[in-house]
PDB file of C-alpha atoms in Angstrom:
ATOM      1  CA  MET A   1      -0.123  14.349  -1.931  1.00 75.00           C
ATOM      2  CA  GLN A   2      -3.653  14.923  -3.088  1.00 86.00           C
ATOM      3  CA  PHE A   3      -5.249  12.535  -0.579  1.00 91.00           C
ATOM      4  CA  ASP A   4      -5.022  11.453   3.048  1.00 94.00           C
ATOM      5  CA  ALA A   5      -3.321   8.053   3.265  1.00 94.00           C
ATOM      6  CA  ALA A   6      -4.823   7.365   6.706  1.00 93.00           C
ATOM      7  CA  LEU A   7      -8.373   7.853   5.395  1.00 95.00           C
ATOM      8  CA  ALA A   8      -7.623   5.789   2.308  1.00 96.00           C
ATOM      9  CA  ALA A   9      -6.263   3.041   4.578  1.00 97.00           C
ATOM     10  CA  GLN A  10      -9.487   2.983   6.587  1.00 96.00           C
ATOM     11  CA  ASP A  11     -11.581   2.722   3.428  1.00 96.00           C
ATOM     12  CA  THR A  12      -9.548  -0.061   1.846  1.00 96.00           C
ATOM     13  CA  PHE A  13      -9.331  -1.959   5.114  1.00 98.00           C
ATOM     14  CA  ARG A  14     -13.140  -2.153   5.305  1.00 96.00           C
ATOM     15  CA  ARG A  15     -13.228  -3.483   1.742  1.00 96.00           C
ATOM     16  CA  ALA A  16     -10.612  -6.134   2.545  1.00 96.00           C
ATOM     17  CA  GLU A  17     -12.878  -8.241   4.773  1.00 96.00           C
ATOM     18  CA  ALA A  18     -14.159 -10.409   1.926  1.00 94.00           C
ATOM     19  CA  GLU A  19     -10.622 -10.851   0.588  1.00 95.00           C
ATOM     20  CA  LEU A  20      -9.081 -12.143   3.806  1.00 97.00           C
ATOM     21  CA  GLY A  21     -11.618 -14.787   4.783  1.00 95.00           C
ATOM     22  CA  SER A  22     -10.573 -16.569   7.967  1.00 96.00           C
ATOM     23  CA  ASP A  23      -7.658 -14.135   8.470  1.00 97.00           C
ATOM     24  CA  TRP A  24     -10.030 -11.179   8.849  1.00 98.00           C
ATOM     25  CA  ASP A  25     -10.212 -11.356  12.652  1.00 98.00           C
ATOM     26  CA  THR A  26      -6.415 -11.404  12.874  1.00 98.00           C
ATOM     27  CA  ALA A  27      -6.217  -8.415  10.529  1.00 98.00           C
ATOM     28  CA  VAL A  28      -8.735  -6.485  12.642  1.00 98.00           C
ATOM     29  CA  GLU A  29      -6.758  -7.172  15.806  1.00 98.00           C
ATOM     30  CA  LEU A  30      -3.473  -6.148  14.170  1.00 98.00           C
ATOM     31  CA  GLU A  31      -4.962  -3.024  12.612  1.00 97.00           C
ATOM     32  CA  ASP A  32      -6.412  -1.986  15.961  1.00 97.00           C
ATOM     33  CA  THR A  33      -3.005  -2.447  17.610  1.00 97.00           C
ATOM     34  CA  PHE A  34      -1.293  -0.544  14.799  1.00 95.00           C
ATOM     35  CA  SER A  35      -3.777   2.329  14.895  1.00 94.00           C
ATOM     36  CA  SER A  36      -3.942   2.769  18.647  1.00 95.00           C
ATOM     37  CA  ASN A  37      -0.256   2.493  19.528  1.00 93.00           C
ATOM     38  CA  ALA A  38       3.101   3.956  18.638  1.00 89.00           C
ATOM     39  CA  GLY A  39       6.707   2.844  18.704  1.00 89.00           C
ATOM     40  CA  ALA A  40       7.670  -0.816  18.905  1.00 92.00           C
ATOM     41  CA  THR A  41       4.105  -2.053  19.484  1.00 94.00           C
ATOM     42  CA  ALA A  42       2.792  -0.328  16.356  1.00 93.00           C
ATOM     43  CA  ARG A  43       5.846  -1.386  14.347  1.00 93.00           C
ATOM     44  CA  GLU A  44       5.332  -5.041  15.295  1.00 96.00           C
ATOM     45  CA  ALA A  45       1.651  -4.903  14.303  1.00 97.00           C
ATOM     46  CA  TYR A  46       2.656  -3.231  11.025  1.00 97.00           C
ATOM     47  CA  GLU A  47       5.180  -5.980  10.270  1.00 97.00           C
ATOM     48  CA  ARG A  48       2.583  -8.646  11.033  1.00 98.00           C
ATOM     49  CA  LEU A  49       0.071  -6.923   8.711  1.00 98.00           C
ATOM     50  CA  LEU A  50       2.670  -7.001   5.934  1.00 98.00           C
ATOM     51  CA  SER A  51       3.275 -10.674   6.661  1.00 97.00           C
ATOM     52  CA  LEU A  52      -0.449 -11.324   6.414  1.00 97.00           C
ATOM     53  CA  ALA A  53      -0.455  -9.513   3.053  1.00 97.00           C
ATOM     54  CA  THR A  54       2.131 -11.926   1.672  1.00 96.00           C
ATOM     55  CA  ARG A  55      -0.317 -14.758   2.344  1.00 96.00           C
ATOM     56  CA  HIS A  56      -3.005 -12.926   0.338  1.00 96.00           C
ATOM     57  CA  PRO A  57      -1.290 -11.576  -2.799  1.00 92.00           C
ATOM     58  CA  ASP A  58      -4.624 -11.301  -4.652  1.00 92.00           C
ATOM     59  CA  ALA A  59      -6.322  -9.311  -1.879  1.00 95.00           C
ATOM     60  CA  HIS A  60      -6.094  -6.001  -3.725  1.00 95.00           C
ATOM     61  CA  SER A  61      -7.837  -3.846  -1.156  1.00 96.00           C
ATOM     62  CA  PHE A  62      -5.663  -5.286   1.591  1.00 97.00           C
ATOM     63  CA  GLN A  63      -2.549  -4.763  -0.532  1.00 97.00           C
ATOM     64  CA  ALA A  64      -3.537  -1.106  -1.037  1.00 97.00           C
ATOM     65  CA  PHE A  65      -4.172  -0.830   2.716  1.00 98.00           C
ATOM     66  CA  CYS A  66      -0.623  -2.057   3.373  1.00 98.00           C
ATOM     67  CA  ILE A  67       0.765   0.539   0.970  1.00 98.00           C
ATOM     68  CA  TYR A  68      -1.151   3.309   2.733  1.00 97.00           C
ATOM     69  CA  ILE A  69       0.017   2.226   6.185  1.00 97.00           C
ATOM     70  CA  THR A  70       3.564   2.016   4.886  1.00 97.00           C
ATOM     71  CA  TRP A  71       3.265   5.704   4.038  1.00 96.00           C
ATOM     72  CA  GLN A  72       2.098   6.246   7.615  1.00 93.00           C
ATOM     73  CA  GLN A  73       5.243   4.427   8.751  1.00 92.00           C
ATOM     74  CA  VAL A  74       7.344   6.733   6.567  1.00 93.00           C
ATOM     75  CA  THR A  75       5.808   9.775   8.234  1.00 90.00           C
ATOM     76  CA  GLU A  76       6.309   8.231  11.695  1.00 87.00           C
ATOM     77  CA  GLU A  77       9.838   6.976  11.101  1.00 87.00           C
ATOM     78  CA  THR A  78      11.509   8.418   8.001  1.00 89.00           C
ATOM     79  CA  ILE A  79      14.006   5.704   7.163  1.00 92.00           C
ATOM     80  CA  ALA A  80      15.054   4.175   3.853  1.00 94.00           C
ATOM     81  CA  ARG A  81      13.659   0.749   4.772  1.00 95.00           C
ATOM     82  CA  HIS A  82      10.091   2.090   4.842  1.00 95.00           C
ATOM     83  CA  PHE A  83      10.546   3.855   1.499  1.00 96.00           C
ATOM     84  CA  GLU A  84      11.979   0.653   0.015  1.00 96.00           C
ATOM     85  CA  THR A  85       9.113  -1.437   1.403  1.00 97.00           C
ATOM     86  CA  GLY A  86       6.595   1.033   0.006  1.00 97.00           C
ATOM     87  CA  LEU A  87       8.280   1.000  -3.376  1.00 96.00           C
ATOM     88  CA  LYS A  88       8.235  -2.803  -3.493  1.00 97.00           C
ATOM     89  CA  LEU A  89       4.575  -2.987  -2.448  1.00 97.00           C
ATOM     90  CA  CYS A  90       3.560  -0.371  -5.022  1.00 96.00           C
ATOM     91  CA  GLU A  91       5.425  -2.133  -7.820  1.00 95.00           C
ATOM     92  CA  ALA A  92       3.752  -5.453  -7.030  1.00 94.00           C
ATOM     93  CA  TYR A  93       0.347  -3.756  -6.900  1.00 95.00           C
ATOM     94  CA  LEU A  94       0.759  -1.779 -10.120  1.00 94.00           C
ATOM     95  CA  VAL A  95       2.264  -4.626 -12.167  1.00 91.00           C
ATOM     96  CA  SER A  96      -0.628  -6.991 -11.462  1.00 83.00           C
ATOM     97  CA  ARG A  97      -3.089  -6.908 -14.346  1.00 73.00           C
ATOM     98  CA  GLU A  98      -6.083  -7.951 -12.265  1.00 78.00           C
ATOM     99  CA  ALA A  99      -9.044  -5.605 -11.790  1.00 76.00           C
ATOM    100  CA  LYS A 100      -8.616  -3.094  -8.974  1.00 87.00           C
ATOM    101  CA  ASP A 101     -10.369   0.009  -7.714  1.00 88.00           C
ATOM    102  CA  GLN A 102      -9.363   2.929  -9.972  1.00 92.00           C
ATOM    103  CA  LEU A 103      -9.074   5.334  -7.048  1.00 94.00           C
ATOM    104  CA  ASP A 104      -6.666   2.949  -5.317  1.00 94.00           C
ATOM    105  CA  ILE A 105      -4.626   2.713  -8.515  1.00 94.00           C
ATOM    106  CA  ASN A 106      -4.407   6.513  -8.635  1.00 94.00           C
ATOM    107  CA  TYR A 107      -3.429   6.771  -4.968  1.00 96.00           C
ATOM    108  CA  VAL A 108      -0.891   3.944  -5.182  1.00 96.00           C
ATOM    109  CA  THR A 109       0.640   5.548  -8.272  1.00 95.00           C
ATOM    110  CA  GLU A 110       0.990   8.824  -6.380  1.00 95.00           C
ATOM    111  CA  LEU A 111       2.554   7.041  -3.409  1.00 96.00           C
ATOM    112  CA  TYR A 112       4.850   5.122  -5.746  1.00 95.00           C
ATOM    113  CA  GLU A 113       6.213   8.422  -6.987  1.00 94.00           C
ATOM    114  CA  SER A 114       6.571   9.676  -3.402  1.00 94.00           C
ATOM    115  CA  PHE A 115       8.438   6.548  -2.289  1.00 95.00           C
ATOM    116  CA  ARG A 116      10.746   6.890  -5.297  1.00 93.00           C
ATOM    117  CA  ALA A 117      11.370  10.553  -4.571  1.00 92.00           C
ATOM    118  CA  GLY A 118      12.123   9.717  -0.949  1.00 91.00           C
ATOM    119  CA  LEU A 119      14.840   7.370  -2.163  1.00 91.00           C
ATOM    120  CA  GLY A 120      16.183   9.926  -4.641  1.00 89.00           C
ATOM    121  CA  LEU A 121      14.880   8.024  -7.680  1.00 85.00           C
ATOM    122  CA  GLU A 122      13.415  10.804  -9.764  1.00 70.00           C
ATOM    123  CA  GLU A 123      13.266   9.232 -13.236  1.00 61.00           C
ATOM    124  CA  GLU A 124      10.542   6.811 -14.223  1.00 56.00           C
ATOM    125  CA  ASP A 125      11.632   3.207 -14.450  1.00 58.00           C
ATOM    126  CA  GLU A 126      10.396   0.505 -16.816  1.00 63.00           C
ATOM    127  CA  ILE A 127       7.546  -0.609 -14.550  1.00 65.00           C
ATOM    128  CA  GLN A 128       6.087   2.893 -14.289  1.00 63.00           C
ATOM    129  CA  VAL A 129       6.461   3.545 -18.032  1.00 64.00           C
ATOM    130  CA  GLU A 130       4.722   0.241 -18.866  1.00 69.00           C
ATOM    131  CA  PHE A 131       1.977   0.894 -16.319  1.00 67.00           C
ATOM    132  CA  ARG A 132       1.270   4.334 -17.811  1.00 63.00           C
ATOM    133  CA  LYS A 133       1.118   2.845 -21.325  1.00 66.00           C
ATOM    134  CA  ASP A 134      -1.311   0.111 -20.235  1.00 67.00           C
ATOM    135  CA  THR A 135      -3.608   2.301 -18.139  1.00 64.00           C
ATOM    136  CA  PRO A 136      -6.874   3.081 -19.926  1.00 62.00           C
ATOM    137  CA  LYS A 137      -7.407   6.764 -20.596  1.00 57.00           C
ATOM    138  CA  GLY A 138     -10.699   8.634 -20.340  1.00 54.00           C
ATOM    139  CA  GLY A 139     -13.285   6.843 -22.463  1.00 52.00           C
ATOM    140  CA  ASP A 140     -11.267   3.684 -23.205  1.00 47.00           C
TER     141      ASP A 140
END
């Protein structure tokens, strides 16, 4: 990968405050638990962060944050479930046509390919082909 997912997670998490409104304090508590622990405690905080993300589907920075921490989960515990979760999160993020940070789009696209490779899915699927067609190039 051409970027550090942990650093990207920190950046997007800071940007997510405005998106989460009254859930921000909960997110901060969960992120702190996730970041400062390992094993079952971190996994539970991670699952609760993903649950919080389902309540905020339009919180693009927070969605990207969840994708980045899912990659951290993959590196901590390399199991198919984490790759599948990452793939699902990336697809939902990339399919949405709403405005997002271009750097996050690039990073999520790279992680999407990594999650697919981790599951042995080497060929592009329809979602990725459509996303590439719809992504503005250079001076568009």
